[in-house]
JSON list of C-alpha atoms in Angstrom, two decimals:
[
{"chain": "Z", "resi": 1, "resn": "UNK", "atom": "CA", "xyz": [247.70, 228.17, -90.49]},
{"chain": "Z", "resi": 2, "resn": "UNK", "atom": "CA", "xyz": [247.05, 230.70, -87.81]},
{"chain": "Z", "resi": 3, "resn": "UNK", "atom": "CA", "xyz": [250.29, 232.60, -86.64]},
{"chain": "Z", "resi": 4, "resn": "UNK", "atom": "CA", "xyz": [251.21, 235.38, -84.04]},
{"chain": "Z", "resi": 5, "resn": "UNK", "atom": "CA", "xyz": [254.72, 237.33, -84.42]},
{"chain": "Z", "resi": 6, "resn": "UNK", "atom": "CA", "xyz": [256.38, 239.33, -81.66]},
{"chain": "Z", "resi": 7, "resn": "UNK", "atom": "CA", "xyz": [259.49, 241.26, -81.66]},
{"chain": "Z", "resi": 8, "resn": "UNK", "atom": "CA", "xyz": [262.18, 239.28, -79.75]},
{"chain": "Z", "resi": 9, "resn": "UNK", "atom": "CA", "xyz": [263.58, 240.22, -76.44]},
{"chain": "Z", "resi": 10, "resn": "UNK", "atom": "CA", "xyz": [264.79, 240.87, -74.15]},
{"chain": "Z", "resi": 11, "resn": "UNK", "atom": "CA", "xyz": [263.97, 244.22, -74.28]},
{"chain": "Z", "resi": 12, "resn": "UNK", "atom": "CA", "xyz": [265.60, 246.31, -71.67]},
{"chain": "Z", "resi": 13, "resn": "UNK", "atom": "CA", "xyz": [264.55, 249.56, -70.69]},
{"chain": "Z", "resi": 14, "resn": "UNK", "atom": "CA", "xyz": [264.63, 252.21, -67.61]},
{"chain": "Z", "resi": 15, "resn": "UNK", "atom": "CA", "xyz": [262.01, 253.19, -65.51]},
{"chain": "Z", "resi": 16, "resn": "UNK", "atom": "CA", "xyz": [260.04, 255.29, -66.53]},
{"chain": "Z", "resi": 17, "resn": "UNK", "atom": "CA", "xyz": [260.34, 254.45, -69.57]},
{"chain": "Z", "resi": 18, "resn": "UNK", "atom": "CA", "xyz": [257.95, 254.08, -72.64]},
{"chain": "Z", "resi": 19, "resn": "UNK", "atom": "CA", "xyz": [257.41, 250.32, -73.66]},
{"chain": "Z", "resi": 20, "resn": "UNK", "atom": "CA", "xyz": [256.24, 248.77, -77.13]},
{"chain": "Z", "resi": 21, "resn": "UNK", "atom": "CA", "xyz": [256.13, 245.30, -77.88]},
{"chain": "Z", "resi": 22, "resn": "UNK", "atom": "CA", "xyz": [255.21, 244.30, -81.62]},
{"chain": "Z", "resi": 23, "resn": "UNK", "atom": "CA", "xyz": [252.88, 241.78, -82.63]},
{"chain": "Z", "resi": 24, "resn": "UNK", "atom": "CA", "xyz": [251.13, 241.28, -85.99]},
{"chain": "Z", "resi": 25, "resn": "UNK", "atom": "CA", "xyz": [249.04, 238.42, -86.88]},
{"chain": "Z", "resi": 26, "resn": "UNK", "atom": "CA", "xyz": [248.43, 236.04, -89.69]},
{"chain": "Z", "resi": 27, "resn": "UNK", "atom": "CA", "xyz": [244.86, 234.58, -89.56]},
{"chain": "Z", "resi": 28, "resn": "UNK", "atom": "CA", "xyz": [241.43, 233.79, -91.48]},
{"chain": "Z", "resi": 29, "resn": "UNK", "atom": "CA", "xyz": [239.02, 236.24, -90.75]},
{"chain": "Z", "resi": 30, "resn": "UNK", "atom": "CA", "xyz": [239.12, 238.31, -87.55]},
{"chain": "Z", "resi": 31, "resn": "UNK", "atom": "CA", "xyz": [240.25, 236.63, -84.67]},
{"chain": "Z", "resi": 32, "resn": "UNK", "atom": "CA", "xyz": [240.13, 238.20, -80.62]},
{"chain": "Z", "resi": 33, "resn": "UNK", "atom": "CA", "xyz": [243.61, 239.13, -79.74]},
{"chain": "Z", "resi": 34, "resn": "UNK", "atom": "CA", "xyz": [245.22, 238.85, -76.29]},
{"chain": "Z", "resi": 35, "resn": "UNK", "atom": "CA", "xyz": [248.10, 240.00, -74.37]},
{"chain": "Z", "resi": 36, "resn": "UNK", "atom": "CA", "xyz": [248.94, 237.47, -71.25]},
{"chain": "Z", "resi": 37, "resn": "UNK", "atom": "CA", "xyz": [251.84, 238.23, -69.08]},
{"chain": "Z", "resi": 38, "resn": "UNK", "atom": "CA", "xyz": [253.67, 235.55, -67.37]},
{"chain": "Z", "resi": 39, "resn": "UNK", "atom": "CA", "xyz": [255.89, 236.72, -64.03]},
{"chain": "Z", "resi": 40, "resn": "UNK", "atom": "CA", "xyz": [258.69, 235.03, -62.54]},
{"chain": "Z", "resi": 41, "resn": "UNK", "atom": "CA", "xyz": [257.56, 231.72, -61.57]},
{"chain": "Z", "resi": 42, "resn": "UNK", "atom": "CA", "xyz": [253.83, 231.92, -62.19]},
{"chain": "Z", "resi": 43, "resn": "UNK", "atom": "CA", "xyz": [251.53, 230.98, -64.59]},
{"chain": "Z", "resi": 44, "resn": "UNK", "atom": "CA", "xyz": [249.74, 233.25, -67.36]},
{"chain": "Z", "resi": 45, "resn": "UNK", "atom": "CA", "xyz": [247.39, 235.87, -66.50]},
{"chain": "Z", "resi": 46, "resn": "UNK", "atom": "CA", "xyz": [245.26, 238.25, -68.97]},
{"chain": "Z", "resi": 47, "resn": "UNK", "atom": "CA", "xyz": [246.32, 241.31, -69.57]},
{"chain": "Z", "resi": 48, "resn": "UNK", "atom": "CA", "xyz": [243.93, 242.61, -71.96]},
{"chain": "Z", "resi": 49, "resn": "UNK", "atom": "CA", "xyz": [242.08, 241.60, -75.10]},
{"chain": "Z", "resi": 50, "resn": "UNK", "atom": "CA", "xyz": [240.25, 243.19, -78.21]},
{"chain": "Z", "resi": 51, "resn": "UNK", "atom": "CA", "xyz": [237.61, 240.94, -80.02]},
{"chain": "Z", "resi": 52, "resn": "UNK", "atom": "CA", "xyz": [237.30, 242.83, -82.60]},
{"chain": "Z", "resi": 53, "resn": "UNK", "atom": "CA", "xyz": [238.83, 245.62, -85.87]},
{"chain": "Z", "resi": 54, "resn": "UNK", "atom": "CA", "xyz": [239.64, 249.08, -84.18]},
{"chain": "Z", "resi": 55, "resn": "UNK", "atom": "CA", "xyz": [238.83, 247.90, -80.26]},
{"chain": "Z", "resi": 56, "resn": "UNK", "atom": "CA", "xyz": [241.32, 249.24, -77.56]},
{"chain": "Z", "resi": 57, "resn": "UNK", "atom": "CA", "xyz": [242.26, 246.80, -74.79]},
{"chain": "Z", "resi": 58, "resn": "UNK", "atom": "CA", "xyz": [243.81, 248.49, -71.46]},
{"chain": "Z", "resi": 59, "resn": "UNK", "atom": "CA", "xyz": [244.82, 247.39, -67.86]},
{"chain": "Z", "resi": 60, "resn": "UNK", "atom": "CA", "xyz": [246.95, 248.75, -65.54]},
{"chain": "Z", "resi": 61, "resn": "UNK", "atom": "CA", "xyz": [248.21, 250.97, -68.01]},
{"chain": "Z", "resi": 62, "resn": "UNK", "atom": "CA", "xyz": [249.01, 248.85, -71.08]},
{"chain": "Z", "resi": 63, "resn": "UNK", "atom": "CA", "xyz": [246.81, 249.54, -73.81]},
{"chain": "Z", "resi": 64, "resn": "UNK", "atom": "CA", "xyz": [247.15, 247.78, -77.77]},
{"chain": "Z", "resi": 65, "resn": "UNK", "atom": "CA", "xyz": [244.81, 248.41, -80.44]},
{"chain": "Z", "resi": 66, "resn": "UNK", "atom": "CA", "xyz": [243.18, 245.94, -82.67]},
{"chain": "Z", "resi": 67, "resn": "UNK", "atom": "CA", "xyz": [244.61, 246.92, -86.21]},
{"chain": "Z", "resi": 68, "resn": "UNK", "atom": "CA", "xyz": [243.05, 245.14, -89.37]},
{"chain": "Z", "resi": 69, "resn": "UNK", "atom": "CA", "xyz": [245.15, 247.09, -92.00]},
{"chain": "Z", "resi": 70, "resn": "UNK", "atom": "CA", "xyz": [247.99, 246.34, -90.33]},
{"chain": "Z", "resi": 71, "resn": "UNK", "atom": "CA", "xyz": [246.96, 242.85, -88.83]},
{"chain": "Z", "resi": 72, "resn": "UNK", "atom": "CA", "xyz": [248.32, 244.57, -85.73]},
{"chain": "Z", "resi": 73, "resn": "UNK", "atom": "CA", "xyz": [248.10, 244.10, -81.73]},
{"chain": "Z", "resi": 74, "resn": "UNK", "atom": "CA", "xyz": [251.17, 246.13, -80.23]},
{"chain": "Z", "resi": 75, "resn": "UNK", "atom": "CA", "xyz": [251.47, 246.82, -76.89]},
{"chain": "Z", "resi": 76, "resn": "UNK", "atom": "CA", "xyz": [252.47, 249.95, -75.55]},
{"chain": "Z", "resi": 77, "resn": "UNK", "atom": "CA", "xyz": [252.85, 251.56, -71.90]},
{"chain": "Z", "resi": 78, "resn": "UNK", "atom": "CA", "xyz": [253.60, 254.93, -70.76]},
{"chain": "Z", "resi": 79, "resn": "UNK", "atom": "CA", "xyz": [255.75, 254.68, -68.11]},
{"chain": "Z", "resi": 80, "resn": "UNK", "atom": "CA", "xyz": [257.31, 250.94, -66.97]},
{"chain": "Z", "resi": 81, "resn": "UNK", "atom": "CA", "xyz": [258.04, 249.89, -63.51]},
{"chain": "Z", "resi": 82, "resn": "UNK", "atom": "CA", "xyz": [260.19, 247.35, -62.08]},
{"chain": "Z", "resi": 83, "resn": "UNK", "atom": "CA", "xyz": [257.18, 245.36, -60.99]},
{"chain": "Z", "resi": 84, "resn": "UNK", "atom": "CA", "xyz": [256.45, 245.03, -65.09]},
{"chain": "Z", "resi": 85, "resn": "UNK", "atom": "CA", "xyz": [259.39, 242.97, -65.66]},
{"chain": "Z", "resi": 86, "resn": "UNK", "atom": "CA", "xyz": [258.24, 239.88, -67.17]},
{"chain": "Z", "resi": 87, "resn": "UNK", "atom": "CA", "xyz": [256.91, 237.72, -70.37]},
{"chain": "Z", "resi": 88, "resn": "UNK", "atom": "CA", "xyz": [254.53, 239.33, -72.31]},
{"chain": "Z", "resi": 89, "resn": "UNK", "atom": "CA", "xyz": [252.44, 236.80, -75.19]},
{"chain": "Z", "resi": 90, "resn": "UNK", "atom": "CA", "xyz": [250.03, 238.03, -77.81]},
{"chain": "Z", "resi": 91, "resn": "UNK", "atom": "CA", "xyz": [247.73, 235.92, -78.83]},
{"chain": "Z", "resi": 92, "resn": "UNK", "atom": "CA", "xyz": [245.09, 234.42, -81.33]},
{"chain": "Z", "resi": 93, "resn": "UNK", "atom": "CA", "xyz": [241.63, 232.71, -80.71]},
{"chain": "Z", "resi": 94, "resn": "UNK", "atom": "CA", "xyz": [241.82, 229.87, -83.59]},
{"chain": "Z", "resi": 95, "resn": "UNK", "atom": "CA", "xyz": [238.73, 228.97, -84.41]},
{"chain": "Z", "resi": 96, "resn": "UNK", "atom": "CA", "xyz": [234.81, 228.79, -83.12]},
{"chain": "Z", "resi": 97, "resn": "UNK", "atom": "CA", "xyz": [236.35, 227.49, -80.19]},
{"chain": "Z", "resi": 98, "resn": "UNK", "atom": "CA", "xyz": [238.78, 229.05, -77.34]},
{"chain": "Z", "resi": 99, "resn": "UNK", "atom": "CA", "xyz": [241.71, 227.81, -78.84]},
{"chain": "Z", "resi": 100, "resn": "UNK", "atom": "CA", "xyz": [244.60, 230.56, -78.33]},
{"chain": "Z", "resi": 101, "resn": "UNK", "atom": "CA", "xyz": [247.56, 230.28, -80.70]},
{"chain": "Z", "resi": 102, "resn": "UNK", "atom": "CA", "xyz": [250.43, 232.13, -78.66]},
{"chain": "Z", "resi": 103, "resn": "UNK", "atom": "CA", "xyz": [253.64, 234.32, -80.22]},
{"chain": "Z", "resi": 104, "resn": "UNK", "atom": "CA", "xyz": [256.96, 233.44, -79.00]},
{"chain": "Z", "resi": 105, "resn": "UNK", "atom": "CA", "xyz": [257.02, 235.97, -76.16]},
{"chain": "Z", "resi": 106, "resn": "UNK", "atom": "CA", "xyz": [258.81, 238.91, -75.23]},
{"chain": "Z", "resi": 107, "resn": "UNK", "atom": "CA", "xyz": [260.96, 239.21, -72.15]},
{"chain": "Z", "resi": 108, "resn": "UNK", "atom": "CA", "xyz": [260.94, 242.80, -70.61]},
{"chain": "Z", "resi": 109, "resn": "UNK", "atom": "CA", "xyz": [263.19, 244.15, -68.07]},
{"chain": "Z", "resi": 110, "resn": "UNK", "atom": "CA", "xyz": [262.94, 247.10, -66.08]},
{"chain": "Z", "resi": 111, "resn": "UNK", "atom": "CA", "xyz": [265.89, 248.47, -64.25]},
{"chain": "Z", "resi": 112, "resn": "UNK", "atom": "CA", "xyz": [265.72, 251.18, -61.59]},
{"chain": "U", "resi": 1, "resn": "UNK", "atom": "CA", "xyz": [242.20, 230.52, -52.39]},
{"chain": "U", "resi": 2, "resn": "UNK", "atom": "CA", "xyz": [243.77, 228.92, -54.89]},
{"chain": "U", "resi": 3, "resn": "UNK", "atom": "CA", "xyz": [242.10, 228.92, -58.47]},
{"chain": "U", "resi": 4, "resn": "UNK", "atom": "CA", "xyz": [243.95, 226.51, -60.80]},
{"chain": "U", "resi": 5, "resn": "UNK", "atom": "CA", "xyz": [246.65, 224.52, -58.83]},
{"chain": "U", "resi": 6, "resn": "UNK", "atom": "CA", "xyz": [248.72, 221.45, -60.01]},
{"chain": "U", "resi": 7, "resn": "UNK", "atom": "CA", "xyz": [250.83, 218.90, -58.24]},
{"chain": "U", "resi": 8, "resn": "UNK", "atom": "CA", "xyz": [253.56, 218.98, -58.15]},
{"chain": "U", "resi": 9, "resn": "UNK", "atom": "CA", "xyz": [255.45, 222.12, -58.72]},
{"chain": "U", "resi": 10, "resn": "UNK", "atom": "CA", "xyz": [258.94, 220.45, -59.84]},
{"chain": "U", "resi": 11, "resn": "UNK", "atom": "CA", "xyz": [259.38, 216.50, -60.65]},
{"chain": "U", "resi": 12, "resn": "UNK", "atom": "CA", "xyz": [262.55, 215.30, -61.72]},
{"chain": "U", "resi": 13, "resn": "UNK", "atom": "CA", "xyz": [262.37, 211.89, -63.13]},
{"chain": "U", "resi": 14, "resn": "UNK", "atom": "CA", "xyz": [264.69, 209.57, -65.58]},
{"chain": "U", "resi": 15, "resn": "UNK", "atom": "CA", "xyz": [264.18, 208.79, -68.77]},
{"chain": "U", "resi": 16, "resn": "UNK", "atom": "CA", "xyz": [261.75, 205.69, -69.08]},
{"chain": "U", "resi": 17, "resn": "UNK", "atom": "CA", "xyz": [259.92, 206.78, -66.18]},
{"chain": "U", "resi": 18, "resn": "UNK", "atom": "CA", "xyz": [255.95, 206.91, -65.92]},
{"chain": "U", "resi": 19, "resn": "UNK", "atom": "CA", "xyz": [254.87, 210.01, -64.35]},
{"chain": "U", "resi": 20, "resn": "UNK", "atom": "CA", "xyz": [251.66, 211.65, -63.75]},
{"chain": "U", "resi": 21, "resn": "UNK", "atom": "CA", "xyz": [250.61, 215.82, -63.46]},
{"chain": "U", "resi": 22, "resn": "UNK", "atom": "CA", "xyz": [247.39, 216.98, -61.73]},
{"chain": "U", "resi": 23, "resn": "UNK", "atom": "CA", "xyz": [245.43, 219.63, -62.15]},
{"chain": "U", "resi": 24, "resn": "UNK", "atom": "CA", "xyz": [242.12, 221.01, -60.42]},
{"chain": "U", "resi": 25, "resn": "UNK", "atom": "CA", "xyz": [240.39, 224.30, -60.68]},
{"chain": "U", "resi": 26, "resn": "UNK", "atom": "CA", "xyz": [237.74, 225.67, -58.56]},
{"chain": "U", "resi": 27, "resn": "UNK", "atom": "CA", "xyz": [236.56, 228.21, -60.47]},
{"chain": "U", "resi": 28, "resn": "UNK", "atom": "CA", "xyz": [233.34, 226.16, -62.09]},
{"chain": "U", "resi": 29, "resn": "UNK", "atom": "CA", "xyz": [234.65, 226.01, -65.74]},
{"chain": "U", "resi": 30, "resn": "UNK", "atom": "CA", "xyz": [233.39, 223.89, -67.78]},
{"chain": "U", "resi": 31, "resn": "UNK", "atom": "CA", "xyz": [236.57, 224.30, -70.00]},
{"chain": "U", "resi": 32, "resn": "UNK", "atom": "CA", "xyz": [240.36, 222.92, -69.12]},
{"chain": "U", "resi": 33, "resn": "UNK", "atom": "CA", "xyz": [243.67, 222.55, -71.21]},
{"chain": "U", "resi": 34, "resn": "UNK", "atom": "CA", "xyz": [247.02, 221.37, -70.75]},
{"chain": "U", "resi": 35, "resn": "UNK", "atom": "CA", "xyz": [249.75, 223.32, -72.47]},
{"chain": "U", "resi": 36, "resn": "UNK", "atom": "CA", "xyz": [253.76, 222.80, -72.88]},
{"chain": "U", "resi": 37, "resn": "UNK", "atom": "CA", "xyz": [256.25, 225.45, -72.58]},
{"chain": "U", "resi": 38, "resn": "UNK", "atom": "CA", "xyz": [259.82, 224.80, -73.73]},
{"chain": "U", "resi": 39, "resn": "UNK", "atom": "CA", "xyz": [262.91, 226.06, -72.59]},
{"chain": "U", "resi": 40, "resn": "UNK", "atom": "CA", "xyz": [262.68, 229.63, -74.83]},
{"chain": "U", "resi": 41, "resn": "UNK", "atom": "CA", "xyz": [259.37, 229.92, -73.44]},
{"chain": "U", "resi": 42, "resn": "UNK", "atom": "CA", "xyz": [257.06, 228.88, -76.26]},
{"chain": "U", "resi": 43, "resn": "UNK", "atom": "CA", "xyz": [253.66, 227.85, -75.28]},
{"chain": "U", "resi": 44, "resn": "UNK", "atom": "CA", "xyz": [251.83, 225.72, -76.97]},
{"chain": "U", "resi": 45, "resn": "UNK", "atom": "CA", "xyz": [248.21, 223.94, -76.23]},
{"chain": "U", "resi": 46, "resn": "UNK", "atom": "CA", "xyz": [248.47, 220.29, -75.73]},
{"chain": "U", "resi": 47, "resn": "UNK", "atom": "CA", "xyz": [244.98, 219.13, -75.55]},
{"chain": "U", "resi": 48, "resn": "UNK", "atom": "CA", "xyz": [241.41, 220.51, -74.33]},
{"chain": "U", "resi": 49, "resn": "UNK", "atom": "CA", "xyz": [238.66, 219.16, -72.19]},
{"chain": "U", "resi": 50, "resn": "UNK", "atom": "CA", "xyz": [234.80, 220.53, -72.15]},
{"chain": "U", "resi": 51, "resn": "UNK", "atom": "CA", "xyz": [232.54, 219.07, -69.69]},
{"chain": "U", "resi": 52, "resn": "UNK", "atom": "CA", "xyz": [234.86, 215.92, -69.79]},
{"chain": "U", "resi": 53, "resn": "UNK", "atom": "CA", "xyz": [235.14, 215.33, -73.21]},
{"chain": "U", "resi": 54, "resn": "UNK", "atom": "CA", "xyz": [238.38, 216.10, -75.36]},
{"chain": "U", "resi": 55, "resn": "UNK", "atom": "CA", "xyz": [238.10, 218.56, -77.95]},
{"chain": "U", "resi": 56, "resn": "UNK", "atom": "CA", "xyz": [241.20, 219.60, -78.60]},
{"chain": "U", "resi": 57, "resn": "UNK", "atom": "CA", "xyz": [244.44, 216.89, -78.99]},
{"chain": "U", "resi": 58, "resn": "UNK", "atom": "CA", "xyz": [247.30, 218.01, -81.04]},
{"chain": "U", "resi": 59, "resn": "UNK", "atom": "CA", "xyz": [249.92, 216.42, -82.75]},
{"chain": "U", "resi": 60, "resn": "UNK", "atom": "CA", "xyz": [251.07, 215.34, -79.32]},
{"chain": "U", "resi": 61, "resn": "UNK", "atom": "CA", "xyz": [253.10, 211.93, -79.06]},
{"chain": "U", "resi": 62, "resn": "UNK", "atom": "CA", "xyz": [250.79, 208.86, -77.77]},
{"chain": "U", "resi": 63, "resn": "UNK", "atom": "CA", "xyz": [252.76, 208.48, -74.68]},
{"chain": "U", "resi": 64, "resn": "UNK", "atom": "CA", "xyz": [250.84, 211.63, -73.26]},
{"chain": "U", "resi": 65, "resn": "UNK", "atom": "CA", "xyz": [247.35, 210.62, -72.49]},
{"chain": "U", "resi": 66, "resn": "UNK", "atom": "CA", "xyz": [244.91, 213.37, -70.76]},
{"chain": "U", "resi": 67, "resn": "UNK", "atom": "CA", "xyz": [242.43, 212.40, -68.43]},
{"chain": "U", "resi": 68, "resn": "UNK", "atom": "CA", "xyz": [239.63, 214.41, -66.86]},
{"chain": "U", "resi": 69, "resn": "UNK", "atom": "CA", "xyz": [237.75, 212.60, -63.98]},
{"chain": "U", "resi": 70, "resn": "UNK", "atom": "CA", "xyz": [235.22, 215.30, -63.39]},
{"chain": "U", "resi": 71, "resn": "UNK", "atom": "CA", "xyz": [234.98, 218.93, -64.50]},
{"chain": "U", "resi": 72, "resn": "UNK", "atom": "CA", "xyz": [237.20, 220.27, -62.02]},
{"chain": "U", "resi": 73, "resn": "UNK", "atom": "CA", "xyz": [239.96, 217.93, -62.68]},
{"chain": "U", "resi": 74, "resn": "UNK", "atom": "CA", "xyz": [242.25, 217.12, -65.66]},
{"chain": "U", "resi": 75, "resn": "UNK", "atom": "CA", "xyz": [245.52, 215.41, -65.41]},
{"chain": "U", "resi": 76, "resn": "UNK", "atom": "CA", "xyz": [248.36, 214.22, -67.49]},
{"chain": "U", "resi": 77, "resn": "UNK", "atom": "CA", "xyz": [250.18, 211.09, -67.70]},
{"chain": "U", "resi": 78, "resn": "UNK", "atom": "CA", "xyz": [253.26, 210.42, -69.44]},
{"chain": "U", "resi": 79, "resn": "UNK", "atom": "CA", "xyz": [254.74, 206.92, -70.40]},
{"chain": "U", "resi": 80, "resn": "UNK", "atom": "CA", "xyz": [257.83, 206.50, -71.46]},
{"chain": "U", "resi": 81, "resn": "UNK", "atom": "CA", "xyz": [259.84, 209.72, -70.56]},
{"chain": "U", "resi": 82, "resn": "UNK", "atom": "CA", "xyz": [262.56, 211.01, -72.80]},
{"chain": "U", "resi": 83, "resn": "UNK", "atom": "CA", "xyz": [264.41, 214.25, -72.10]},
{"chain": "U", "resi": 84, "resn": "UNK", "atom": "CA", "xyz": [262.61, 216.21, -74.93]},
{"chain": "U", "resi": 85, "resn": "UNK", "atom": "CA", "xyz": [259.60, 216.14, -72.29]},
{"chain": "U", "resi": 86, "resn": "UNK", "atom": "CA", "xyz": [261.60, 218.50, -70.22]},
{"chain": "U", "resi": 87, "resn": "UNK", "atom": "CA", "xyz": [259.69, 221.40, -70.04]},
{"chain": "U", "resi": 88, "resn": "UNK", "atom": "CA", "xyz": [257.30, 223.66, -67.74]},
{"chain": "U", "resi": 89, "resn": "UNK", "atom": "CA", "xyz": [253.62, 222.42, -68.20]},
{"chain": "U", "resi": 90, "resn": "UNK", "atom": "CA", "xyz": [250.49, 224.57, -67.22]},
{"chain": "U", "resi": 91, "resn": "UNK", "atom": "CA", "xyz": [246.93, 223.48, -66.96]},
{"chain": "U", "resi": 92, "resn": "UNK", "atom": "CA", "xyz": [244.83, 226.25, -67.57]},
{"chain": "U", "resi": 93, "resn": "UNK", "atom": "CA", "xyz": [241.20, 226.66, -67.49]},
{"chain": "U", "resi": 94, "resn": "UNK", "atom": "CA", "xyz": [238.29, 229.07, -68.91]},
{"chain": "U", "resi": 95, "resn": "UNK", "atom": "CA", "xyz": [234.28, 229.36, -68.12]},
{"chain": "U", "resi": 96, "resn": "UNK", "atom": "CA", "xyz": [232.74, 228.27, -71.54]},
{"chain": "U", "resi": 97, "resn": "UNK", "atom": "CA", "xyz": [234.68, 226.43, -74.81]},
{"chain": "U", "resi": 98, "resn": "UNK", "atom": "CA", "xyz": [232.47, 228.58, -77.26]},
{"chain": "U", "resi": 99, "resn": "UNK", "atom": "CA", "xyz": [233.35, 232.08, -76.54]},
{"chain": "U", "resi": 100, "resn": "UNK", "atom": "CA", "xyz": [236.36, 234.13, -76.12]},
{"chain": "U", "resi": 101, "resn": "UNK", "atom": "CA", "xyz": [236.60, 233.74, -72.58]},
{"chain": "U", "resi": 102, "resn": "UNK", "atom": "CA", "xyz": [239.63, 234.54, -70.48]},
{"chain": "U", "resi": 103, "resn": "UNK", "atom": "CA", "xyz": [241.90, 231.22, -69.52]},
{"chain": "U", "resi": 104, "resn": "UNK", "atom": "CA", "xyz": [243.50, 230.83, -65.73]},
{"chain": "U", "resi": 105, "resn": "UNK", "atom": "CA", "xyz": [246.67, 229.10, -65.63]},
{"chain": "U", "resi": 106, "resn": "UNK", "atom": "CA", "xyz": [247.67, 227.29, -63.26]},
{"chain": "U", "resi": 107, "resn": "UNK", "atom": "CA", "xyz": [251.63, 227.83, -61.55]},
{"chain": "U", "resi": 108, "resn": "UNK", "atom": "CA", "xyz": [253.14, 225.16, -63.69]},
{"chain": "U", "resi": 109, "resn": "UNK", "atom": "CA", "xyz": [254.84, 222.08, -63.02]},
{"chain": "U", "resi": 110, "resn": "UNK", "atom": "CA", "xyz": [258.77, 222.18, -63.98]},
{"chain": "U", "resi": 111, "resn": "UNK", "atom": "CA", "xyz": [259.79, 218.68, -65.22]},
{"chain": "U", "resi": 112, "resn": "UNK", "atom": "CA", "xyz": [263.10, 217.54, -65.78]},
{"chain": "U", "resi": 113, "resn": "UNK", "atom": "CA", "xyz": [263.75, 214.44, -67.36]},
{"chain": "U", "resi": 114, "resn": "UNK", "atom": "CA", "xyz": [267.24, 212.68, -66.93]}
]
């Protein structure tokens, strides 16, 4: 089946800092990728997506790059801020559908 | 303005129990979804409603049964608690089933089974 990998957290870093979170992909075809973030308390929201080989997603300064070669989706930013501390999810869409199959998540901390 | 919301935020219940989640967006989608989020924070989808009907139902135990009154509204009952139901759940919701269209998640409802 349909699988999404991350690199476990936490992952603690300074501000300032430069941030990548791993996340390959095992799937059938080639399936839109997503990163949601999930802060304190709240629910999910998008963070970007790619639907298909070679597209770059990007918001508020995260960018990841659809990699087929690599069955890639890493996210990287250049500079963290507090405020970006949080759970970050890659996803899969499964399917003809809007199915999303999620990775384990990555918690990110960002110290002053 | 709230666009997914569920009620309530925290329920703490004993095992046995019968409990109920609700969820309503106001976003028009035609699309909504229940999903379960353990205690290491995997997420996983639960079941999907388009335009009323299920589509999606995973290997979820029949003592969780979906319902989904009107488009705007899905909710979640649960007979029978036993504390492996303690988790967070989230409704989420997303315009269209088809395409690969951005899901809204609710705030979550944190239930604790004892």
């Amino acid at each position: 089946g349909n699988s999404v990998t991350q690199m476990e957290g936490p992952v603690t870093l300074s501000e300032e800092a430069f941030l990548t979170i791993n996340c390959t992909y095992t799937a059938t075809g080639y399936p839109s990728l997503f990163w949601y973030v999930q802060y304190p308390g709240e629910g999910l929201q998008l963070l970007l997506k790619a639907t298909k080989a070679d597209d770059k997603g990007s918001n508020k300064g995260f960018e990841a790059t659809y990699r087929k070669e690599t069955t890639s989706f890493h996210l990287e930013k250049g500079s963290v801020q507090v405020s970006d501390s949080a759970v970050y999810f890659c996803a899969l869409r499964e399917g003809g559908g809007n199915k999303l199959v999620f990775g384990a998540g990555t918690i990110l901390r960002v110290k002053s | 303005d709230t666009a997914v919301s569920q009620t309530p935020k925290y329920l703490v219940t004993q095992m046995g129990n019968d409990k109920s989640i609700k969820c309503e967006q106001n976003l028009g989608h035609d699309t909504m979804y229940w999903y379960k989020q353990d205690s290491k924070k995997f997420l996983k989808i639960m079941f999907s409603y388009n335009n009323k009907e299920l589509i999606i139902n995973e290997t979820v135990p029949n003592r969780f049964s979906p319902k989904s009154p009107d488009k705007a509204h899905l909710n979640l009952h649960i007979n029978s608690l036993e504390l492996g139901d303690s988790a967070v759940y989230f409704c989420a919701s997303s315009l269209r089933w088809t395409e690969a269209y951005e899901q809204y998640f609710g705030p979550g409802t944190r239930l604790t089974v004892t």
